[in-house]
Amino acid sequence: MPADTVTVTGWGRTAPTAARLVRPRSYEEAAAAVRECGARGGIARGLGRAYGDAAQNAGGAVLDMTGLDRIHAIDADGGTVLCDAGVSLHRLMEVLLPLGWFVPVTPGTRYVTVGGAIGADIHGKNHHGSGSFARHVLSFELLTADGEIRTVDRDTPLFDATAGGMGLTGVILRATLRLQPVETSLMSVDTERAADLDDLMARLTATDHRYRYSVAWIDLLARGKSMGRSVLTRGDHAPLDSLPPRARRHPLAFRPSQLPAAPAFVPEGLLGRSTVGLFNELWYRKAPRARAGELQKISTFFHPLDGVPRWNRIYGRGGFVQYQFVVGHGQEDALRRIVERISGHRCPSFLAVLKRFGEGDPGWLSFPMPGWTLALDIPAGLPGLGPFLDELDEGVAGAGGRVYLAKDSRLRPELLGVMYPRLAEFRSLRAELDPRGVFTSDLSRRLNLQELS
């Protein structure tokens, strides 16, 4: 099978490495690619939206699975779909919305594949009620290191190791998903401002149960009495009778907006403290103090950055770090201390969001747990960033929390077992399933995910 040696990087563009890129177009070609991975092994890759090095494999093979993109069957009555792992959530929305169905969980981009969604066990604005992506996966087919294709059902060790397992148990080939019924392709959205972090947490705690989707943009440059000031956005799928007459003619139309792509060259330092501080001030001030029932497109509510192709270029050649952590309920003081440290460090982040997680799912390396999750982007060239994030890791681990592996690019391996208590089970199953270490990645090497001790 033809393969090209290319430079591969994550969406954050921080640590490019060279690998042989293989593009299978059938299950048989995928199996052949696995057999021919070589001494450095291989890892599956979708649309490249993992921020760090999870879908990179320096000196080895990377399997581009986007060529396996068939939707095999849709049960429009029961609300399920059987599709290849290379199908994107964008494609599912195009096909399913006109039938009155929506994907059960979507992150901040619809340009992720089903295989990537399972491998990272992605979450969205509805985790507090709907859980993560794997909760809605009924079964999947997995190509393992021995060349066997296994049907993996829920409530089995292999399912739980693969959901959130970052592609290290095998190559997901196709999956059956349970869907969310909708009457329209619009969202009914409530927006309000929160004056500070305590105000935000109080609002989320008191009212999150009323909304299917909930997220808060947070100003991490604000200090003093305004520390943690936020814009809280919550909503649900709009019912048909809430649409104006004109919109009812095509209630399930899916027409995402598109802006010009970010330029190939962006001056270094464009997103510094001054420019981000100005942006944050304007964004907070322009938000309504309280507005209810605004109708928004699905793309506007869930995926605003998808409207700007290659938006990751705006950070310049040095790229950026996406840092996301979660701490449990009862650890609000720890969250407050971390936000204070970020604010005091003057991290120029304009894409910072806070959400509440509900019950976690059984994936052994699945990220969500009941509590509070904060995600922020930081230019990789910020002075002192490495030691600063190491300090944050210590605070997160000390509070019983964890960082998200799908976004990580720099966690120290000694903290992994503290953050993920089922790591030993994962390593043990991997060793039994893949004793030669066929499936490997830059992330797995960096974090020693394949070692038994």
Tab-separated table of C-alpha atoms in Angstrom:
chain	number	residue	atom	x	y	z
A	1	MET	CA	0.000	0.000	0.000
A	2	PRO	CA	1.475	3.406	-0.931
A	3	ALA	CA	2.729	5.520	1.972
A	4	ASP	CA	4.238	8.995	2.132
A	5	THR	CA	6.668	10.265	4.745
A	6	VAL	CA	5.128	13.440	6.082
A	7	THR	CA	5.388	15.775	9.038
A	8	VAL	CA	2.457	15.264	11.398
A	9	THR	CA	1.304	17.520	14.204
A	10	GLY	CA	-1.663	18.015	16.467
A	11	TRP	CA	-4.094	20.921	16.209
A	12	GLY	CA	-1.926	22.919	18.607
A	13	ARG	CA	1.028	22.659	16.192
A	14	THR	CA	3.576	22.383	18.999
A	15	ALA	CA	5.562	19.167	18.414
A	16	PRO	CA	5.671	18.031	14.757
A	17	THR	CA	7.195	14.617	14.021
A	18	ALA	CA	7.794	12.657	10.808
A	19	ALA	CA	5.900	9.433	10.085
A	20	ARG	CA	4.792	7.212	7.213
A	21	LEU	CA	1.219	8.224	6.401
A	22	VAL	CA	-0.886	5.291	5.155
A	23	ARG	CA	-4.394	5.816	3.779
A	24	PRO	CA	-6.411	2.565	3.860
A	25	ARG	CA	-9.588	2.503	1.785
A	26	SER	CA	-10.984	-0.809	3.054
A	27	TYR	CA	-10.923	-2.961	6.172
A	28	GLU	CA	-8.537	-5.309	4.373
A	29	GLU	CA	-6.140	-2.479	3.620
A	30	ALA	CA	-6.338	-1.344	7.245
A	31	ALA	CA	-5.430	-4.864	8.403
A	32	ALA	CA	-2.519	-4.941	5.934
A	33	ALA	CA	-1.312	-1.557	7.205
A	34	VAL	CA	-1.316	-2.849	10.784
A	35	ARG	CA	0.676	-5.944	9.783
A	36	GLU	CA	3.234	-3.729	8.010
A	37	CYS	CA	3.648	-1.071	10.715
A	38	GLY	CA	7.237	-2.039	11.461
A	39	ALA	CA	9.313	-1.702	14.620
A	40	ARG	CA	7.963	1.746	15.521
A	41	GLY	CA	4.354	0.600	15.349
A	42	GLY	CA	1.364	2.616	14.173
A	43	ILE	CA	-1.551	4.720	15.366
A	44	ALA	CA	-4.888	5.583	13.783
A	45	ARG	CA	-5.644	9.222	12.947
A	46	GLY	CA	-8.836	10.989	11.959
A	47	LEU	CA	-9.178	14.671	11.095
A	48	GLY	CA	-6.280	15.829	13.271
A	49	ARG	CA	-8.239	17.741	15.913
A	50	ALA	CA	-6.465	16.232	18.927
A	51	TYR	CA	-4.511	19.223	20.220
A	52	GLY	CA	-1.388	17.372	21.281
A	53	ASP	CA	0.564	14.317	20.105
A	54	ALA	CA	-2.051	11.567	20.494
A	55	ALA	CA	-2.289	10.889	16.728
A	56	GLN	CA	1.427	11.227	15.944
A	57	ASN	CA	4.033	8.457	15.768
A	58	ALA	CA	7.599	9.610	15.177
A	59	GLY	CA	9.454	7.231	12.849
A	60	GLY	CA	6.504	4.856	12.595
A	61	ALA	CA	3.207	4.650	10.763
A	62	VAL	CA	0.127	6.835	11.017
A	63	LEU	CA	-3.076	5.369	9.567
A	64	ASP	CA	-5.278	8.068	8.063
A	65	MET	CA	-8.741	6.540	8.557
A	66	THR	CA	-10.744	9.242	6.806
A	67	GLY	CA	-11.009	7.104	3.676
A	68	LEU	CA	-13.259	4.691	5.555
A	69	ASP	CA	-16.262	6.987	5.586
A	70	ARG	CA	-19.388	5.024	4.665
A	71	ILE	CA	-22.677	5.360	6.494
A	72	HIS	CA	-23.945	1.783	6.313
A	73	ALA	CA	-27.412	1.934	7.856
A	74	ILE	CA	-29.770	4.393	9.538
A	75	ASP	CA	-32.704	3.296	11.681
A	76	ALA	CA	-34.864	6.406	11.356
A	77	ASP	CA	-37.513	4.901	13.646
A	78	GLY	CA	-35.268	3.622	16.408
A	79	GLY	CA	-32.689	6.408	16.202
A	80	THR	CA	-29.446	4.546	15.534
A	81	VAL	CA	-26.780	4.724	12.836
A	82	LEU	CA	-24.103	2.249	11.750
A	83	CYS	CA	-21.119	3.990	10.167
A	84	ASP	CA	-17.408	3.690	9.517
A	85	ALA	CA	-14.980	5.178	11.998
A	86	GLY	CA	-13.765	7.704	9.432
A	87	VAL	CA	-17.164	9.397	9.139
A	88	SER	CA	-17.082	12.902	10.609
A	89	LEU	CA	-19.677	14.377	12.925
A	90	HIS	CA	-20.163	17.054	10.256
A	91	ARG	CA	-21.181	14.387	7.752
A	92	LEU	CA	-23.525	12.758	10.266
A	93	MET	CA	-25.221	16.100	10.841
A	94	GLU	CA	-25.646	16.631	7.102
A	95	VAL	CA	-27.311	13.242	6.712
A	96	LEU	CA	-29.204	12.880	9.999
A	97	LEU	CA	-30.620	16.339	10.680
A	98	PRO	CA	-33.056	16.210	7.714
A	99	LEU	CA	-34.356	12.951	9.248
A	100	GLY	CA	-34.929	14.567	12.651
A	101	TRP	CA	-31.868	13.172	14.446
A	102	PHE	CA	-28.739	14.749	15.918
A	103	VAL	CA	-25.453	13.351	17.214
A	104	PRO	CA	-25.727	12.554	20.939
A	105	VAL	CA	-22.566	14.430	21.929
A	106	THR	CA	-20.492	16.982	20.034
A	107	PRO	CA	-17.357	18.832	21.166
A	108	GLY	CA	-16.443	22.352	20.085
A	109	THR	CA	-15.760	21.170	16.528
A	110	ARG	CA	-17.831	18.937	14.262
A	111	TYR	CA	-14.713	18.014	12.283
A	112	VAL	CA	-13.864	14.945	14.323
A	113	THR	CA	-14.369	11.358	13.230
A	114	VAL	CA	-16.492	8.759	14.980
A	115	GLY	CA	-13.362	6.708	15.657
A	116	GLY	CA	-11.647	9.715	17.217
A	117	ALA	CA	-14.746	10.514	19.242
A	118	ILE	CA	-14.657	7.037	20.792
A	119	GLY	CA	-10.879	6.922	21.211
A	120	ALA	CA	-10.883	10.238	23.092
A	121	ASP	CA	-14.347	9.643	24.625
A	122	ILE	CA	-15.223	13.209	23.751
A	123	HIS	CA	-17.626	15.340	25.761
A	124	GLY	CA	-19.709	18.393	25.022
A	125	LYS	CA	-21.919	21.036	26.571
A	126	ASN	CA	-24.423	18.356	27.646
A	127	HIS	CA	-22.188	16.174	29.786
A	128	HIS	CA	-24.017	17.110	32.984
A	129	GLY	CA	-27.074	15.268	31.623
A	130	SER	CA	-25.959	13.065	28.734
A	131	GLY	CA	-22.451	11.942	29.607
A	132	SER	CA	-19.652	11.456	27.118
A	133	PHE	CA	-19.704	10.028	23.598
A	134	ALA	CA	-19.068	6.407	24.555
A	135	ARG	CA	-22.278	6.308	26.608
A	136	HIS	CA	-24.172	6.442	23.308
A	137	VAL	CA	-22.081	3.829	21.485
A	138	LEU	CA	-23.880	0.490	21.357
A	139	SER	CA	-20.971	-1.486	19.863
A	140	PHE	CA	-17.989	-1.116	17.569
A	141	GLU	CA	-15.665	-3.266	15.480
A	142	LEU	CA	-12.014	-3.153	16.487
A	143	LEU	CA	-9.006	-4.289	14.468
A	144	THR	CA	-6.518	-5.590	17.031
A	145	ALA	CA	-2.770	-6.179	16.803
A	146	ASP	CA	-3.193	-9.850	15.847
A	147	GLY	CA	-5.121	-8.843	12.727
A	148	GLU	CA	-8.449	-10.004	14.143
A	149	ILE	CA	-11.582	-7.862	13.824
A	150	ARG	CA	-13.559	-8.072	17.053
A	151	THR	CA	-17.095	-6.925	17.724
A	152	VAL	CA	-16.888	-5.061	21.037
A	153	ASP	CA	-20.061	-4.603	23.067
A	154	ARG	CA	-20.793	-2.315	25.974
A	155	ASP	CA	-19.958	-3.386	29.522
A	156	THR	CA	-16.889	-5.384	28.516
A	157	PRO	CA	-13.274	-4.705	29.505
A	158	LEU	CA	-12.218	-4.106	25.901
A	159	PHE	CA	-14.980	-1.520	25.423
A	160	ASP	CA	-13.937	0.293	28.594
A	161	ALA	CA	-10.251	0.222	27.658
A	162	THR	CA	-10.931	1.535	24.144
A	163	ALA	CA	-13.337	4.343	25.128
A	164	GLY	CA	-10.829	7.045	26.018
A	165	GLY	CA	-7.906	4.714	25.254
A	166	MET	CA	-6.449	7.081	22.631
A	167	GLY	CA	-6.257	4.433	19.900
A	168	LEU	CA	-3.884	2.189	21.817
A	169	THR	CA	-6.069	-0.951	21.910
A	170	GLY	CA	-6.542	-1.125	18.131
A	171	VAL	CA	-8.110	0.543	15.116
A	172	ILE	CA	-11.842	1.225	15.347
A	173	LEU	CA	-13.390	0.327	11.987
A	174	ARG	CA	-17.089	1.070	12.449
A	175	ALA	CA	-19.596	1.714	15.217
A	176	THR	CA	-23.302	1.742	16.019
A	177	LEU	CA	-24.474	4.940	17.721
A	178	ARG	CA	-27.670	5.942	19.486
A	179	LEU	CA	-28.963	9.352	18.331
A	180	GLN	CA	-30.793	12.370	19.780
A	181	PRO	CA	-34.239	13.242	18.303
A	182	VAL	CA	-34.795	16.890	17.298
A	183	GLU	CA	-37.634	18.825	15.683
A	184	THR	CA	-35.500	21.594	14.166
A	185	SER	CA	-31.918	22.497	13.338
A	186	LEU	CA	-32.062	25.603	15.519
A	187	MET	CA	-31.230	26.130	19.161
A	188	SER	CA	-33.153	28.133	21.752
A	189	VAL	CA	-30.439	29.920	23.710
A	190	ASP	CA	-30.354	31.839	26.986
A	191	THR	CA	-27.363	34.127	27.653
A	192	GLU	CA	-26.396	35.979	30.827
A	193	ARG	CA	-23.389	37.545	32.451
A	194	ALA	CA	-21.836	36.347	35.703
A	195	ALA	CA	-19.921	38.963	37.688
A	196	ASP	CA	-17.195	36.657	39.014
A	197	LEU	CA	-16.269	33.002	39.506
A	198	ASP	CA	-18.408	32.480	42.601
A	199	ASP	CA	-21.408	34.016	40.867
A	200	LEU	CA	-20.840	31.720	37.876
A	201	MET	CA	-20.547	28.535	39.940
A	202	ALA	CA	-23.659	29.444	41.916
A	203	ARG	CA	-25.687	29.965	38.723
A	204	LEU	CA	-24.477	26.719	37.184
A	205	THR	CA	-25.138	24.715	40.349
A	206	ALA	CA	-28.632	26.118	40.819
A	207	THR	CA	-29.943	25.941	37.257
A	208	ASP	CA	-27.911	23.531	35.099
A	209	HIS	CA	-30.569	20.837	35.470
A	210	ARG	CA	-33.008	22.997	33.498
A	211	TYR	CA	-30.869	22.942	30.347
A	212	ARG	CA	-29.639	20.198	28.039
A	213	TYR	CA	-26.558	22.249	27.068
A	214	SER	CA	-24.536	24.623	29.195
A	215	VAL	CA	-21.156	26.361	28.933
A	216	ALA	CA	-19.495	29.534	30.189
A	217	TRP	CA	-16.833	31.625	28.481
A	218	ILE	CA	-14.575	32.911	31.259
A	219	ASP	CA	-12.231	35.898	31.317
A	220	LEU	CA	-9.003	34.541	32.804
A	221	LEU	CA	-7.250	37.918	32.648
A	222	ALA	CA	-9.762	39.572	34.988
A	223	ARG	CA	-8.499	40.052	38.539
A	224	GLY	CA	-9.695	41.262	41.903
A	225	LYS	CA	-13.454	41.441	42.365
A	226	SER	CA	-13.974	40.578	38.690
A	227	MET	CA	-11.864	37.417	38.721
A	228	GLY	CA	-13.664	34.742	36.744
A	229	ARG	CA	-16.278	37.036	35.224
A	230	SER	CA	-18.089	35.078	32.568
A	231	VAL	CA	-20.696	34.879	29.861
A	232	LEU	CA	-22.984	31.917	30.487
A	233	THR	CA	-24.698	30.355	27.477
A	234	ARG	CA	-27.287	27.607	27.817
A	235	GLY	CA	-29.931	26.106	25.607
A	236	ASP	CA	-31.785	23.224	24.012
A	237	HIS	CA	-32.961	22.180	20.584
A	238	ALA	CA	-35.738	24.548	19.561
A	239	PRO	CA	-39.173	22.921	19.151
A	240	LEU	CA	-40.990	23.428	15.875
A	241	ASP	CA	-43.684	25.671	17.369
A	242	SER	CA	-41.037	28.168	18.582
A	243	LEU	CA	-39.878	28.989	15.040
A	244	PRO	CA	-41.174	31.990	13.110
A	245	PRO	CA	-43.359	31.080	10.085
A	246	ARG	CA	-40.578	31.495	7.508
A	247	ALA	CA	-38.185	29.201	9.380
A	248	ARG	CA	-40.865	26.500	9.645
A	249	ARG	CA	-40.710	25.946	5.889
A	250	HIS	CA	-37.351	24.183	6.266
A	251	PRO	CA	-37.052	23.467	9.989
A	252	LEU	CA	-34.280	20.867	9.671
A	253	ALA	CA	-32.031	22.678	7.189
A	254	PHE	CA	-28.338	22.510	8.057
A	255	ARG	CA	-26.405	25.406	6.537
A	256	PRO	CA	-23.266	26.251	8.523
A	257	SER	CA	-21.723	29.656	7.916
A	258	GLN	CA	-18.185	29.891	6.557
A	259	LEU	CA	-15.652	32.715	6.785
A	260	PRO	CA	-12.300	33.037	4.972
A	261	ALA	CA	-9.508	30.824	6.280
A	262	ALA	CA	-6.978	32.200	8.716
A	263	PRO	CA	-3.869	33.448	6.851
A	264	ALA	CA	-0.924	31.090	6.430
A	265	PHE	CA	1.400	33.583	8.139
A	266	VAL	CA	0.475	35.315	11.382
A	267	PRO	CA	2.973	37.551	13.219
A	268	GLU	CA	4.301	36.051	16.435
A	269	GLY	CA	2.868	37.600	19.562
A	270	LEU	CA	-0.409	38.664	17.951
A	271	LEU	CA	-2.341	37.067	20.814
A	272	GLY	CA	-0.480	38.698	23.641
A	273	ARG	CA	-1.801	39.961	26.962
A	274	SER	CA	-2.774	43.371	25.584
A	275	THR	CA	-4.708	42.148	22.542
A	276	VAL	CA	-6.403	39.297	24.407
A	277	GLY	CA	-7.200	41.611	27.306
A	278	LEU	CA	-8.902	44.025	24.916
A	279	PHE	CA	-10.795	41.180	23.249
A	280	ASN	CA	-11.955	39.808	26.607
A	281	GLU	CA	-13.145	43.226	27.749
A	282	LEU	CA	-15.132	43.790	24.571
A	283	TRP	CA	-16.568	40.261	24.553
A	284	TYR	CA	-17.790	40.552	28.128
A	285	ARG	CA	-19.250	44.033	27.638
A	286	LYS	CA	-21.079	43.167	24.417
A	287	ALA	CA	-22.804	40.162	25.985
A	288	PRO	CA	-26.342	40.820	27.233
A	289	ARG	CA	-26.888	40.946	30.978
A	290	ALA	CA	-29.740	38.527	30.397
A	291	ARG	CA	-31.407	37.343	27.186
A	292	ALA	CA	-33.739	34.366	26.781
A	293	GLY	CA	-34.994	32.323	23.862
A	294	GLU	CA	-32.665	33.563	21.118
A	295	LEU	CA	-32.731	31.281	18.076
A	296	GLN	CA	-29.286	30.251	16.837
A	297	LYS	CA	-28.013	27.856	14.199
A	298	ILE	CA	-26.592	24.604	15.501
A	299	SER	CA	-23.225	25.606	13.999
A	300	THR	CA	-23.282	28.959	15.809
A	301	PHE	CA	-24.136	27.462	19.186
A	302	PHE	CA	-21.837	24.420	19.109
A	303	HIS	CA	-19.053	25.160	16.626
A	304	PRO	CA	-18.378	28.885	16.158
A	305	LEU	CA	-14.685	28.360	15.341
A	306	ASP	CA	-15.468	25.876	12.588
A	307	GLY	CA	-16.605	28.868	10.558
A	308	VAL	CA	-12.947	29.953	10.310
A	309	PRO	CA	-10.950	27.234	8.507
A	310	ARG	CA	-7.507	26.574	10.006
A	311	TRP	CA	-8.130	28.974	12.860
A	312	ASN	CA	-5.232	27.385	14.752
A	313	ARG	CA	-2.859	29.445	12.597
A	314	ILE	CA	-3.709	32.614	14.507
A	315	TYR	CA	-1.235	31.585	17.216
A	316	GLY	CA	1.677	31.816	14.791
A	317	ARG	CA	4.360	29.265	14.008
A	318	GLY	CA	4.950	28.425	17.653
A	319	GLY	CA	1.448	27.044	18.060
A	320	PHE	CA	-0.493	26.854	21.281
A	321	VAL	CA	-1.185	24.618	24.237
A	322	GLN	CA	-4.749	23.645	25.072
A	323	TYR	CA	-4.919	22.865	28.786
A	324	GLN	CA	-8.016	21.190	30.200
A	325	PHE	CA	-8.518	19.741	33.640
A	326	VAL	CA	-11.347	18.587	35.872
A	327	VAL	CA	-11.710	18.631	39.660
A	328	GLY	CA	-14.565	17.040	41.552
A	329	HIS	CA	-17.553	18.549	43.282
A	330	GLY	CA	-16.459	19.705	46.713
A	331	GLN	CA	-13.178	20.986	45.251
A	332	GLU	CA	-14.457	24.466	44.466
A	333	ASP	CA	-11.690	26.026	46.581
A	334	ALA	CA	-9.101	24.183	44.495
A	335	LEU	CA	-10.722	25.442	41.302
A	336	ARG	CA	-10.722	28.972	42.692
A	337	ARG	CA	-7.018	28.739	43.573
A	338	ILE	CA	-6.148	27.510	40.080
A	339	VAL	CA	-8.133	30.320	38.439
A	340	GLU	CA	-6.380	32.814	40.733
A	341	ARG	CA	-2.990	31.453	39.659
A	342	ILE	CA	-3.900	31.611	35.971
A	343	SER	CA	-5.175	35.155	36.389
A	344	GLY	CA	-2.089	36.154	38.360
A	345	HIS	CA	0.189	34.648	35.711
A	346	ARG	CA	-1.605	36.788	33.121
A	347	CYS	CA	-2.192	33.909	30.697
A	348	PRO	CA	-3.544	35.461	27.476
A	349	SER	CA	-6.404	33.061	26.752
A	350	PHE	CA	-9.443	34.157	24.782
A	351	LEU	CA	-10.829	30.605	24.357
A	352	ALA	CA	-11.417	29.678	27.985
A	353	VAL	CA	-14.553	27.780	28.996
A	354	LEU	CA	-15.918	26.358	32.227
A	355	LYS	CA	-18.506	23.564	32.429
A	356	ARG	CA	-20.002	21.182	34.963
A	357	PHE	CA	-19.579	17.468	34.358
A	358	GLY	CA	-22.148	14.885	35.401
A	359	GLU	CA	-21.539	11.234	36.185
A	360	GLY	CA	-18.455	9.777	34.532
A	361	ASP	CA	-18.507	6.840	32.149
A	362	PRO	CA	-16.681	3.532	32.651
A	363	GLY	CA	-13.793	4.138	30.244
A	364	TRP	CA	-10.589	3.412	32.123
A	365	LEU	CA	-8.833	6.460	30.678
A	366	SER	CA	-11.975	8.487	30.043
A	367	PHE	CA	-11.470	12.083	31.154
A	368	PRO	CA	-14.830	13.296	32.563
A	369	MET	CA	-15.712	12.861	36.224
A	370	PRO	CA	-18.411	14.629	38.267
A	371	GLY	CA	-17.201	18.148	38.901
A	372	TRP	CA	-15.855	21.255	37.225
A	373	THR	CA	-13.810	21.353	34.034
A	374	LEU	CA	-11.866	24.340	32.756
A	375	ALA	CA	-10.259	24.478	29.295
A	376	LEU	CA	-8.005	27.274	28.086
A	377	ASP	CA	-5.693	27.953	25.166
A	378	ILE	CA	-2.271	29.520	25.735
A	379	PRO	CA	0.354	30.564	23.160
A	380	ALA	CA	3.147	27.995	23.412
A	381	GLY	CA	5.826	30.696	23.447
A	382	LEU	CA	4.578	32.346	26.650
A	383	PRO	CA	7.653	32.748	28.918
A	384	GLY	CA	7.753	30.281	31.798
A	385	LEU	CA	4.758	28.330	30.498
A	386	GLY	CA	6.191	24.837	31.086
A	387	PRO	CA	6.989	25.229	34.811
A	388	PHE	CA	3.739	27.125	35.340
A	389	LEU	CA	1.611	24.327	33.865
A	390	ASP	CA	3.603	21.778	35.884
A	391	GLU	CA	2.516	23.671	39.001
A	392	LEU	CA	-1.093	23.605	37.845
A	393	ASP	CA	-0.823	19.845	37.271
A	394	GLU	CA	0.287	19.405	40.867
A	395	GLY	CA	-2.707	21.384	42.086
A	396	VAL	CA	-5.096	19.392	39.898
A	397	ALA	CA	-3.655	16.064	41.011
A	398	GLY	CA	-3.681	17.166	44.654
A	399	ALA	CA	-7.397	17.908	44.345
A	400	GLY	CA	-8.077	14.435	42.924
A	401	GLY	CA	-8.511	15.761	39.385
A	402	ARG	CA	-7.002	14.981	36.010
A	403	VAL	CA	-5.998	16.523	32.690
A	404	TYR	CA	-7.499	15.567	29.326
A	405	LEU	CA	-5.186	13.332	27.299
A	406	ALA	CA	-6.756	14.315	23.965
A	407	LYS	CA	-5.565	17.870	24.561
A	408	ASP	CA	-2.349	17.182	26.433
A	409	SER	CA	1.087	17.763	24.941
A	410	ARG	CA	3.326	18.065	27.996
A	411	LEU	CA	2.091	16.227	31.144
A	412	ARG	CA	4.784	14.537	33.242
A	413	PRO	CA	4.310	10.724	33.230
A	414	GLU	CA	4.628	10.322	37.004
A	415	LEU	CA	1.302	12.113	37.488
A	416	LEU	CA	-0.644	9.911	35.089
A	417	GLY	CA	-1.344	7.105	37.565
A	418	VAL	CA	-2.451	9.617	40.190
A	419	MET	CA	-4.918	11.202	37.810
A	420	TYR	CA	-6.160	7.958	36.221
A	421	PRO	CA	-6.498	5.296	38.940
A	422	ARG	CA	-7.384	2.521	36.449
A	423	LEU	CA	-4.174	3.007	34.495
A	424	ALA	CA	-2.719	-0.321	35.685
A	425	GLU	CA	-5.751	-2.201	34.333
A	426	PHE	CA	-5.376	-0.432	31.010
A	427	ARG	CA	-1.697	-1.295	30.772
A	428	SER	CA	-2.359	-4.921	31.700
A	429	LEU	CA	-5.064	-5.407	29.079
A	430	ARG	CA	-2.909	-3.680	26.463
A	431	ALA	CA	0.016	-5.966	27.234
A	432	GLU	CA	-2.198	-9.019	26.800
A	433	LEU	CA	-3.875	-7.723	23.639
A	434	ASP	CA	-0.793	-6.180	21.996
A	435	PRO	CA	2.363	-7.744	23.477
A	436	ARG	CA	4.590	-6.424	20.648
A	437	GLY	CA	3.414	-2.838	21.072
A	438	VAL	CA	2.027	-2.541	17.548
A	439	PHE	CA	-0.193	0.375	18.499
A	440	THR	CA	1.883	3.254	19.761
A	441	SER	CA	2.027	7.028	19.530
A	442	ASP	CA	4.133	9.959	20.583
A	443	LEU	CA	1.727	10.441	23.497
A	444	SER	CA	2.001	6.818	24.639
A	445	ARG	CA	5.802	6.985	24.603
A	446	ARG	CA	5.889	10.310	26.395
A	447	LEU	CA	3.550	9.121	29.159
A	448	ASN	CA	4.786	5.513	29.314
A	449	LEU	CA	1.247	4.299	28.663
A	450	GLN	CA	2.529	0.923	27.495
A	451	GLU	CA	4.622	0.085	30.528
A	452	LEU	CA	3.258	-2.287	33.171
A	453	SER	CA	4.953	-0.503	36.059
